[in-house]
Amino acid sequence: MEIIQEVKKAKQGDKSSFAKLIYHFEKDMYIVAKSILQDENDCADAVSETVLKAYESISQLKHPKYFKTWLMKILVNNCYQIKRLQKRVITVDDFPDIPVPQEEYNNTELYQVLNKLEDDLKVIVVMYYLQDMSVKEISKILDIPAGTVKSRLSRARKRMREILSLEGGNVSYEPKI
Amino acid sequence: MYPMNRKFDRQIRDLLQKSNIEVPENFHKRIENTLNMIKERKGDNKVPKNTTSKKITLGALLKVASLLIVAILTIGIIDPAIGKNIPIINSVFEYLSNRGIEKTEYQKYTVGIGASQISKGVEVTLNEAAFDGSRLVVGYIIKDNHLPKKIEKDKIFVDSSAETAINNENLSAGSNTVSGILTNDNTFIASAKYELVRGYLDKIPSSIDVKINIREITFYEGTNRHTIKGNWNFNFTIPASKTKVDLKILKPKIVINDKLGEIKFNKIILSPFSTSIEIEAPQDPVVGWYEYTDEYQYMQPSLWTVTDDKGNILKWEAEYNLFDINGKVEKDKAYPRLIKFSPVSPDTAYINIKSSKFEVKLPVK
């Protein structure tokens, strides 16, 4: 799919092109939402809001090549809004030493590593490593300076090394659960 | 020595990208439903700059019920066939479910009502109701010619303060959770949930008499609040044959002991629409009702992490005091409360509750 062409058509009101774009980035949106919200229903709420908001404001997107960055920014804002409304609820991930059964799709040791990271590091790790976004793109999406993105990446690397217990350049780790 | 960042980055990227992440069905379904809703909007092939059709998301509004006893006047079944202003929408629950607004399946428990009231130029139709023994869910259609003028970009929240009761048992005073959609023709389609504050019906009678008196409807645009005061009174009866009450009631008799006081888990009520937990626990005597200093935070159920035996989080939805608030909080006194969470699946073995100070498993099988 030629993304930029579809974005241009969507900007002109082509709902079919808009839908194609949304489905194309469906998995990316899920990964990012999940890194912030954890709860499946909250992720679904966030993406639903995001799709609507994106549809209503796509005509204002100036550069079609930044569609993904723009879409992720809307999603992240919606996720944090939901999180703010629930700020009095403590998630299970805040207590990493209590083992909790993970959902099947999430049942990888590396996601257990991700779940041990602080929230502000988790979403950056997901965007940088899983979605191959640049520091500049992440900075735009999260609305934080590029320097902050870099320093959080640096903290995340340090933390992941501790968790994974890297040795001699080969990646090996001992799961703590 | 740690590897260089680039090598580490490559390795992490490889490892993470090998993880098999699949998009869950409900996530995909929500996207699909939202795109379908967009597709159905008027003005095809044109992206509206100022859309008049908005999805309204939830504002969870907690109204703590004091013990209002409401006299019930039973008028009898309102026959949907002769109800006024029958809406074009046959089922509000189905309409909202198709658009990803309402998630719980109410079909098994739904009774058509089709009653309308007009007050202050606002027409409210009670389209249908579903009752599971603990929670009443009502489908509303609200028509107000002024609605579009109040709409800006922000979300709108609807709050109806209602005197409600089922068979003389008071329901929550005010709609607990309202979710809906504003359509192009000045119509707001919503579902509202009312909790049976005492928890559940003790036994299933031959009929269920419901009274809902709405006194005001409030719309929020961002921080601007618009309230319409009026009288929209609904009295209807649901024959027991037309609904289904499906409850599991357990008495765990679990007590958490702490120097600040005991927390007793007295009752668990599992119903298709919700999970209710009845506790007795102290209130914070320093700051008074519903406020908690750091020391007492662990007694605040909305801060608990509640999961089922599969690790699914049960969302805190509401909380009700089962006592009169009269005077100051007494230290060391146990105050009964009912806390509502999202429902569990029928095969759940236990509910796990974790706070900053304790963790407890409540068996539900």
PDB file of N, CA and C in Angstrom, chain A residues 37-115:
ATOM      1  N   LEU A  37      -1.515   1.361  28.677  1.00  0.00           N
ATOM      2  CA  LEU A  37      -2.742   1.077  29.418  1.00  0.00           C
ATOM      3  C   LEU A  37      -2.877  -0.338  29.966  1.00  0.00           C
ATOM      4  N   GLN A  38      -2.295  -1.282  29.417  1.00  0.00           N
ATOM      5  CA  GLN A  38      -2.390  -2.690  29.849  1.00  0.00           C
ATOM      6  C   GLN A  38      -3.789  -3.296  29.709  1.00  0.00           C
ATOM      7  N   ASP A  39      -4.800  -2.671  30.285  1.00  0.00           N
ATOM      8  CA  ASP A  39      -6.143  -3.269  30.245  1.00  0.00           C
ATOM      9  C   ASP A  39      -6.680  -3.271  28.814  1.00  0.00           C
ATOM     10  N   GLU A  40      -7.197  -4.412  28.375  1.00  0.00           N
ATOM     11  CA  GLU A  40      -7.638  -4.554  26.982  1.00  0.00           C
ATOM     12  C   GLU A  40      -8.776  -3.610  26.636  1.00  0.00           C
ATOM     13  N   ASN A  41      -9.717  -3.480  27.556  1.00  0.00           N
ATOM     14  CA  ASN A  41     -10.873  -2.622  27.261  1.00  0.00           C
ATOM     15  C   ASN A  41     -10.450  -1.170  27.152  1.00  0.00           C
ATOM     16  N   ASP A  42      -9.507  -0.776  27.989  1.00  0.00           N
ATOM     17  CA  ASP A  42      -9.009   0.607  27.910  1.00  0.00           C
ATOM     18  C   ASP A  42      -8.298   0.840  26.576  1.00  0.00           C
ATOM     19  N   CYS A  43      -7.536  -0.159  26.155  1.00  0.00           N
ATOM     20  CA  CYS A  43      -6.849  -0.030  24.854  1.00  0.00           C
ATOM     21  C   CYS A  43      -7.879   0.132  23.742  1.00  0.00           C
ATOM     22  N   ALA A  44      -8.948  -0.650  23.818  1.00  0.00           N
ATOM     23  CA  ALA A  44      -9.991  -0.564  22.790  1.00  0.00           C
ATOM     24  C   ALA A  44     -10.672   0.805  22.831  1.00  0.00           C
ATOM     25  N   ASP A  45     -10.922   1.311  24.033  1.00  0.00           N
ATOM     26  CA  ASP A  45     -11.522   2.649  24.167  1.00  0.00           C
ATOM     27  C   ASP A  45     -10.615   3.698  23.531  1.00  0.00           C
ATOM     28  N   ALA A  46      -9.331   3.591  23.848  1.00  0.00           N
ATOM     29  CA  ALA A  46      -8.374   4.589  23.357  1.00  0.00           C
ATOM     30  C   ALA A  46      -8.311   4.569  21.836  1.00  0.00           C
ATOM     31  N   VAL A  47      -8.289   3.384  21.251  1.00  0.00           N
ATOM     32  CA  VAL A  47      -8.143   3.324  19.790  1.00  0.00           C
ATOM     33  C   VAL A  47      -9.418   3.813  19.096  1.00  0.00           C
ATOM     34  N   SER A  48     -10.545   3.531  19.712  1.00  0.00           N
ATOM     35  CA  SER A  48     -11.810   3.995  19.129  1.00  0.00           C
ATOM     36  C   SER A  48     -11.842   5.523  19.092  1.00  0.00           C
ATOM     37  N   GLU A  49     -11.473   6.143  20.199  1.00  0.00           N
ATOM     38  CA  GLU A  49     -11.382   7.606  20.252  1.00  0.00           C
ATOM     39  C   GLU A  49     -10.395   8.141  19.233  1.00  0.00           C
ATOM     40  N   THR A  50      -9.289   7.430  19.103  1.00  0.00           N
ATOM     41  CA  THR A  50      -8.223   7.862  18.197  1.00  0.00           C
ATOM     42  C   THR A  50      -8.703   7.839  16.755  1.00  0.00           C
ATOM     43  N   VAL A  51      -9.370   6.768  16.382  1.00  0.00           N
ATOM     44  CA  VAL A  51      -9.838   6.652  14.994  1.00  0.00           C
ATOM     45  C   VAL A  51     -10.817   7.783  14.671  1.00  0.00           C
ATOM     46  N   LEU A  52     -11.706   8.053  15.603  1.00  0.00           N
ATOM     47  CA  LEU A  52     -12.688   9.124  15.384  1.00  0.00           C
ATOM     48  C   LEU A  52     -12.015  10.478  15.261  1.00  0.00           C
ATOM     49  N   LYS A  53     -11.118  10.743  16.201  1.00  0.00           N
ATOM     50  CA  LYS A  53     -10.444  12.036  16.208  1.00  0.00           C
ATOM     51  C   LYS A  53      -9.598  12.196  14.943  1.00  0.00           C
ATOM     52  N   ALA A  54      -8.952  11.124  14.545  1.00  0.00           N
ATOM     53  CA  ALA A  54      -8.117  11.172  13.345  1.00  0.00           C
ATOM     54  C   ALA A  54      -8.973  11.463  12.120  1.00  0.00           C
ATOM     55  N   TYR A  55     -10.131  10.812  12.061  1.00  0.00           N
ATOM     56  CA  TYR A  55     -11.026  11.044  10.918  1.00  0.00           C
ATOM     57  C   TYR A  55     -11.489  12.499  10.878  1.00  0.00           C
ATOM     58  N   GLU A  56     -11.804  13.030  12.045  1.00  0.00           N
ATOM     59  CA  GLU A  56     -12.356  14.392  12.098  1.00  0.00           C
ATOM     60  C   GLU A  56     -11.317  15.460  11.814  1.00  0.00           C
ATOM     61  N   SER A  57     -10.040  15.130  12.010  1.00  0.00           N
ATOM     62  CA  SER A  57      -9.048  16.194  11.852  1.00  0.00           C
ATOM     63  C   SER A  57      -7.998  15.902  10.778  1.00  0.00           C
ATOM     64  N   ILE A  58      -8.205  14.868   9.979  1.00  0.00           N
ATOM     65  CA  ILE A  58      -7.174  14.497   8.999  1.00  0.00           C
ATOM     66  C   ILE A  58      -6.964  15.590   7.951  1.00  0.00           C
ATOM     67  N   SER A  59      -8.004  16.380   7.718  1.00  0.00           N
ATOM     68  CA  SER A  59      -7.842  17.440   6.724  1.00  0.00           C
ATOM     69  C   SER A  59      -6.810  18.471   7.180  1.00  0.00           C
ATOM     70  N   GLN A  60      -6.558  18.480   8.479  1.00  0.00           N
ATOM     71  CA  GLN A  60      -5.595  19.454   9.007  1.00  0.00           C
ATOM     72  C   GLN A  60      -4.159  18.931   8.996  1.00  0.00           C
ATOM     73  N   LEU A  61      -3.964  17.679   8.620  1.00  0.00           N
ATOM     74  CA  LEU A  61      -2.602  17.110   8.573  1.00  0.00           C
ATOM     75  C   LEU A  61      -1.872  17.711   7.381  1.00  0.00           C
ATOM     76  N   LYS A  62      -0.791  18.405   7.687  1.00  0.00           N
ATOM     77  CA  LYS A  62      -0.122  19.157   6.611  1.00  0.00           C
ATOM     78  C   LYS A  62       0.722  18.253   5.719  1.00  0.00           C
ATOM     79  N   HIS A  63       1.475  17.366   6.316  1.00  0.00           N
ATOM     80  CA  HIS A  63       2.413  16.546   5.527  1.00  0.00           C
ATOM     81  C   HIS A  63       2.009  15.083   5.611  1.00  0.00           C
ATOM     82  N   PRO A  64       1.486  14.499   4.539  1.00  0.00           N
ATOM     83  CA  PRO A  64       1.041  13.098   4.550  1.00  0.00           C
ATOM     84  C   PRO A  64       2.104  12.114   5.005  1.00  0.00           C
ATOM     85  N   LYS A  65       3.390  12.450   4.822  1.00  0.00           N
ATOM     86  CA  LYS A  65       4.423  11.484   5.192  1.00  0.00           C
ATOM     87  C   LYS A  65       4.528  11.333   6.713  1.00  0.00           C
ATOM     88  N   TYR A  66       3.928  12.262   7.445  1.00  0.00           N
ATOM     89  CA  TYR A  66       3.965  12.175   8.906  1.00  0.00           C
ATOM     90  C   TYR A  66       2.680  11.582   9.483  1.00  0.00           C
ATOM     91  N   PHE A  67       1.914  10.892   8.649  1.00  0.00           N
ATOM     92  CA  PHE A  67       0.630  10.360   9.108  1.00  0.00           C
ATOM     93  C   PHE A  67       0.797   9.452  10.332  1.00  0.00           C
ATOM     94  N   LYS A  68       1.768   8.551  10.274  1.00  0.00           N
ATOM     95  CA  LYS A  68       1.920   7.598  11.382  1.00  0.00           C
ATOM     96  C   LYS A  68       2.267   8.340  12.675  1.00  0.00           C
ATOM     97  N   THR A  69       3.193   9.272  12.578  1.00  0.00           N
ATOM     98  CA  THR A  69       3.582  10.047  13.761  1.00  0.00           C
ATOM     99  C   THR A  69       2.364  10.783  14.326  1.00  0.00           C
ATOM    100  N   TRP A  70       1.624  11.374  13.439  1.00  0.00           N
ATOM    101  CA  TRP A  70       0.434  12.157  13.827  1.00  0.00           C
ATOM    102  C   TRP A  70      -0.609  11.252  14.477  1.00  0.00           C
ATOM    103  N   LEU A  71      -0.829  10.083  13.897  1.00  0.00           N
ATOM    104  CA  LEU A  71      -1.813   9.132  14.430  1.00  0.00           C
ATOM    105  C   LEU A  71      -1.393   8.639  15.809  1.00  0.00           C
ATOM    106  N   MET A  72      -0.108   8.354  15.956  1.00  0.00           N
ATOM    107  CA  MET A  72       0.377   7.848  17.236  1.00  0.00           C
ATOM    108  C   MET A  72       0.267   8.931  18.311  1.00  0.00           C
ATOM    109  N   LYS A  73       0.461  10.160  17.914  1.00  0.00           N
ATOM    110  CA  LYS A  73       0.352  11.260  18.884  1.00  0.00           C
ATOM    111  C   LYS A  73      -1.072  11.352  19.428  1.00  0.00           C
ATOM    112  N   ILE A  74      -2.043  11.222  18.535  1.00  0.00           N
ATOM    113  CA  ILE A  74      -3.449  11.246  18.967  1.00  0.00           C
ATOM    114  C   ILE A  74      -3.695  10.074  19.912  1.00  0.00           C
ATOM    115  N   LEU A  75      -3.193   8.916  19.542  1.00  0.00           N
ATOM    116  CA  LEU A  75      -3.400   7.716  20.355  1.00  0.00           C
ATOM    117  C   LEU A  75      -2.775   7.873  21.743  1.00  0.00           C
ATOM    118  N   VAL A  76      -1.541   8.339  21.777  1.00  0.00           N
ATOM    119  CA  VAL A  76      -0.842   8.485  23.056  1.00  0.00           C
ATOM    120  C   VAL A  76      -1.602   9.464  23.952  1.00  0.00           C
ATOM    121  N   ASN A  77      -2.054  10.562  23.367  1.00  0.00           N
ATOM    122  CA  ASN A  77      -2.825  11.549  24.156  1.00  0.00           C
ATOM    123  C   ASN A  77      -4.088  10.914  24.728  1.00  0.00           C
ATOM    124  N   ASN A  78      -4.788  10.117  23.915  1.00  0.00           N
ATOM    125  CA  ASN A  78      -6.007   9.458  24.401  1.00  0.00           C
ATOM    126  C   ASN A  78      -5.687   8.447  25.495  1.00  0.00           C
ATOM    127  N   CYS A  79      -4.589   7.731  25.310  1.00  0.00           N
ATOM    128  CA  CYS A  79      -4.197   6.747  26.324  1.00  0.00           C
ATOM    129  C   CYS A  79      -3.899   7.435  27.657  1.00  0.00           C
ATOM    130  N   TYR A  80      -3.160   8.535  27.597  1.00  0.00           N
ATOM    131  CA  TYR A  80      -2.826   9.227  28.831  1.00  0.00           C
ATOM    132  C   TYR A  80      -4.045   9.881  29.452  1.00  0.00           C
ATOM    133  N   GLN A  81      -4.998  10.280  28.634  1.00  0.00           N
ATOM    134  CA  GLN A  81      -6.229  10.852  29.190  1.00  0.00           C
ATOM    135  C   GLN A  81      -6.994   9.782  29.969  1.00  0.00           C
ATOM    136  N   ILE A  82      -7.077   8.597  29.386  1.00  0.00           N
ATOM    137  CA  ILE A  82      -7.746   7.495  30.082  1.00  0.00           C
ATOM    138  C   ILE A  82      -6.986   7.165  31.362  1.00  0.00           C
ATOM    139  N   LYS A  83      -5.699   7.186  31.275  1.00  0.00           N
ATOM    140  CA  LYS A  83      -4.873   6.866  32.438  1.00  0.00           C
ATOM    141  C   LYS A  83      -5.079   7.916  33.534  1.00  0.00           C
ATOM    142  N   ARG A  84      -5.185   9.167  33.122  1.00  0.00           N
ATOM    143  CA  ARG A  84      -5.397  10.241  34.098  1.00  0.00           C
ATOM    144  C   ARG A  84      -6.714  10.049  34.824  1.00  0.00           C
ATOM    145  N   LEU A  85      -7.741   9.631  34.085  1.00  0.00           N
ATOM    146  CA  LEU A  85      -9.049   9.420  34.712  1.00  0.00           C
ATOM    147  C   LEU A  85      -9.009   8.255  35.679  1.00  0.00           C
ATOM    148  N   GLN A  86      -8.053   7.379  35.485  1.00  0.00           N
ATOM    149  CA  GLN A  86      -7.972   6.229  36.356  1.00  0.00           C
ATOM    150  C   GLN A  86      -6.801   6.345  37.300  1.00  0.00           C
ATOM    151  N   LYS A  87      -6.313   7.526  37.539  1.00  0.00           N
ATOM    152  CA  LYS A  87      -5.042   7.642  38.257  1.00  0.00           C
ATOM    153  C   LYS A  87      -5.128   7.103  39.660  1.00  0.00           C
ATOM    154  N   ARG A  88      -6.369   6.873  40.146  1.00  0.00           N
ATOM    155  CA  ARG A  88      -6.480   6.327  41.483  1.00  0.00           C
ATOM    156  C   ARG A  88      -6.467   4.804  41.479  1.00  0.00           C
ATOM    157  N   VAL A  89      -6.339   4.226  40.285  1.00  0.00           N
ATOM    158  CA  VAL A  89      -6.286   2.767  40.220  1.00  0.00           C
ATOM    159  C   VAL A  89      -4.846   2.335  40.040  1.00  0.00           C
ATOM    160  N   ILE A  90      -4.371   1.466  40.918  1.00  0.00           N
ATOM    161  CA  ILE A  90      -3.004   0.983  40.788  1.00  0.00           C
ATOM    162  C   ILE A  90      -3.039  -0.278  39.935  1.00  0.00           C
ATOM    163  N   THR A  91      -2.202  -0.358  38.910  1.00  0.00           N
ATOM    164  CA  THR A  91      -2.209  -1.558  38.073  1.00  0.00           C
ATOM    165  C   THR A  91      -1.331  -2.624  38.691  1.00  0.00           C
ATOM    166  N   VAL A  92      -1.582  -3.830  38.293  1.00  0.00           N
ATOM    167  CA  VAL A  92      -0.831  -4.959  38.819  1.00  0.00           C
ATOM    168  C   VAL A  92       0.648  -4.794  38.532  1.00  0.00           C
ATOM    169  N   ASP A  93       1.000  -4.159  37.401  1.00  0.00           N
ATOM    170  CA  ASP A  93       2.401  -4.030  37.027  1.00  0.00           C
ATOM    171  C   ASP A  93       3.195  -3.189  37.999  1.00  0.00           C
ATOM    172  N   ASP A  94       2.522  -2.465  38.862  1.00  0.00           N
ATOM    173  CA  ASP A  94       3.244  -1.686  39.862  1.00  0.00           C
ATOM    174  C   ASP A  94       3.819  -2.575  40.941  1.00  0.00           C
ATOM    175  N   PHE A  95       3.446  -3.831  40.958  1.00  0.00           N
ATOM    176  CA  PHE A  95       3.931  -4.767  41.969  1.00  0.00           C
ATOM    177  C   PHE A  95       4.593  -5.937  41.281  1.00  0.00           C
ATOM    178  N   PRO A  96       5.751  -5.696  40.679  1.00  0.00           N
ATOM    179  CA  PRO A  96       6.334  -6.722  39.815  1.00  0.00           C
ATOM    180  C   PRO A  96       6.765  -7.982  40.543  1.00  0.00           C
ATOM    181  N   ASP A  97       6.904  -7.931  41.860  1.00  0.00           N
ATOM    182  CA  ASP A  97       7.353  -9.136  42.539  1.00  0.00           C
ATOM    183  C   ASP A  97       6.222 -10.103  42.843  1.00  0.00           C
ATOM    184  N   ILE A  98       5.004  -9.699  42.527  1.00  0.00           N
ATOM    185  CA  ILE A  98       3.885 -10.631  42.700  1.00  0.00           C
ATOM    186  C   ILE A  98       3.570 -11.215  41.329  1.00  0.00           C
ATOM    187  N   PRO A  99       3.765 -12.509  41.137  1.00  0.00           N
ATOM    188  CA  PRO A  99       3.526 -13.061  39.796  1.00  0.00           C
ATOM    189  C   PRO A  99       2.046 -13.038  39.448  1.00  0.00           C
ATOM    190  N   VAL A 100       1.748 -12.573  38.257  1.00  0.00           N
ATOM    191  CA  VAL A 100       0.372 -12.518  37.771  1.00  0.00           C
ATOM    192  C   VAL A 100       0.341 -13.225  36.427  1.00  0.00           C
ATOM    193  N   PRO A 101      -0.636 -14.081  36.234  1.00  0.00           N
ATOM    194  CA  PRO A 101      -0.689 -14.769  34.936  1.00  0.00           C
ATOM    195  C   PRO A 101      -0.818 -13.773  33.799  1.00  0.00           C
ATOM    196  N   GLN A 102       0.016 -13.886  32.807  1.00  0.00           N
ATOM    197  CA  GLN A 102      -0.036 -12.984  31.664  1.00  0.00           C
ATOM    198  C   GLN A 102      -0.993 -13.539  30.629  1.00  0.00           C
ATOM    199  N   GLU A 103      -1.510 -12.667  29.820  1.00  0.00           N
ATOM    200  CA  GLU A 103      -2.373 -13.128  28.728  1.00  0.00           C
ATOM    201  C   GLU A 103      -1.527 -13.828  27.697  1.00  0.00           C
ATOM    202  N   GLU A 104      -2.166 -14.702  26.929  1.00  0.00           N
ATOM    203  CA  GLU A 104      -1.419 -15.575  26.021  1.00  0.00           C
ATOM    204  C   GLU A 104      -0.532 -14.839  25.043  1.00  0.00           C
ATOM    205  N   TYR A 105      -1.077 -13.806  24.373  1.00  0.00           N
ATOM    206  CA  TYR A 105      -0.310 -13.133  23.339  1.00  0.00           C
ATOM    207  C   TYR A 105       0.894 -12.451  23.958  1.00  0.00           C
ATOM    208  N   ASN A 106       0.820 -12.156  25.245  1.00  0.00           N
ATOM    209  CA  ASN A 106       1.834 -11.381  25.925  1.00  0.00           C
ATOM    210  C   ASN A 106       2.810 -12.267  26.667  1.00  0.00           C
ATOM    211  N   ASN A 107       2.698 -13.582  26.461  1.00  0.00           N
ATOM    212  CA  ASN A 107       3.396 -14.510  27.327  1.00  0.00           C
ATOM    213  C   ASN A 107       4.812 -14.760  26.847  1.00  0.00           C
ATOM    214  N   THR A 108       5.571 -13.665  26.660  1.00  0.00           N
ATOM    215  CA  THR A 108       6.958 -13.831  26.274  1.00  0.00           C
ATOM    216  C   THR A 108       7.808 -13.248  27.385  1.00  0.00           C
ATOM    217  N   GLU A 109       8.951 -13.841  27.582  1.00  0.00           N
ATOM    218  CA  GLU A 109       9.826 -13.355  28.643  1.00  0.00           C
ATOM    219  C   GLU A 109      10.231 -11.917  28.392  1.00  0.00           C
ATOM    220  N   LEU A 110      10.383 -11.538  27.115  1.00  0.00           N
ATOM    221  CA  LEU A 110      10.784 -10.170  26.842  1.00  0.00           C
ATOM    222  C   LEU A 110       9.696  -9.174  27.180  1.00  0.00           C
ATOM    223  N   TYR A 111       8.425  -9.556  27.051  1.00  0.00           N
ATOM    224  CA  TYR A 111       7.381  -8.653  27.476  1.00  0.00           C
ATOM    225  C   TYR A 111       7.325  -8.566  28.983  1.00  0.00           C
ATOM    226  N   GLN A 112       7.766  -9.622  29.649  1.00  0.00           N
ATOM    227  CA  GLN A 112       7.873  -9.521  31.099  1.00  0.00           C
ATOM    228  C   GLN A 112       8.970  -8.536  31.460  1.00  0.00           C
ATOM    229  N   VAL A 113      10.000  -8.442  30.607  1.00  0.00           N
ATOM    230  CA  VAL A 113      11.034  -7.428  30.805  1.00  0.00           C
ATOM    231  C   VAL A 113      10.407  -6.052  30.641  1.00  0.00           C
ATOM    232  N   LEU A 114       9.661  -5.873  29.566  1.00  0.00           N
ATOM    233  CA  LEU A 114       9.020  -4.576  29.316  1.00  0.00           C
ATOM    234  C   LEU A 114       8.146  -4.175  30.481  1.00  0.00           C
ATOM    235  N   ASN A 115       7.441  -5.161  31.018  1.00  0.00           N
ATOM    236  CA  ASN A 115       6.523  -4.852  32.108  1.00  0.00           C
ATOM    237  C   ASN A 115       7.240  -4.442  33.382  1.00  0.00           C
TER     238      ASN A 115
END
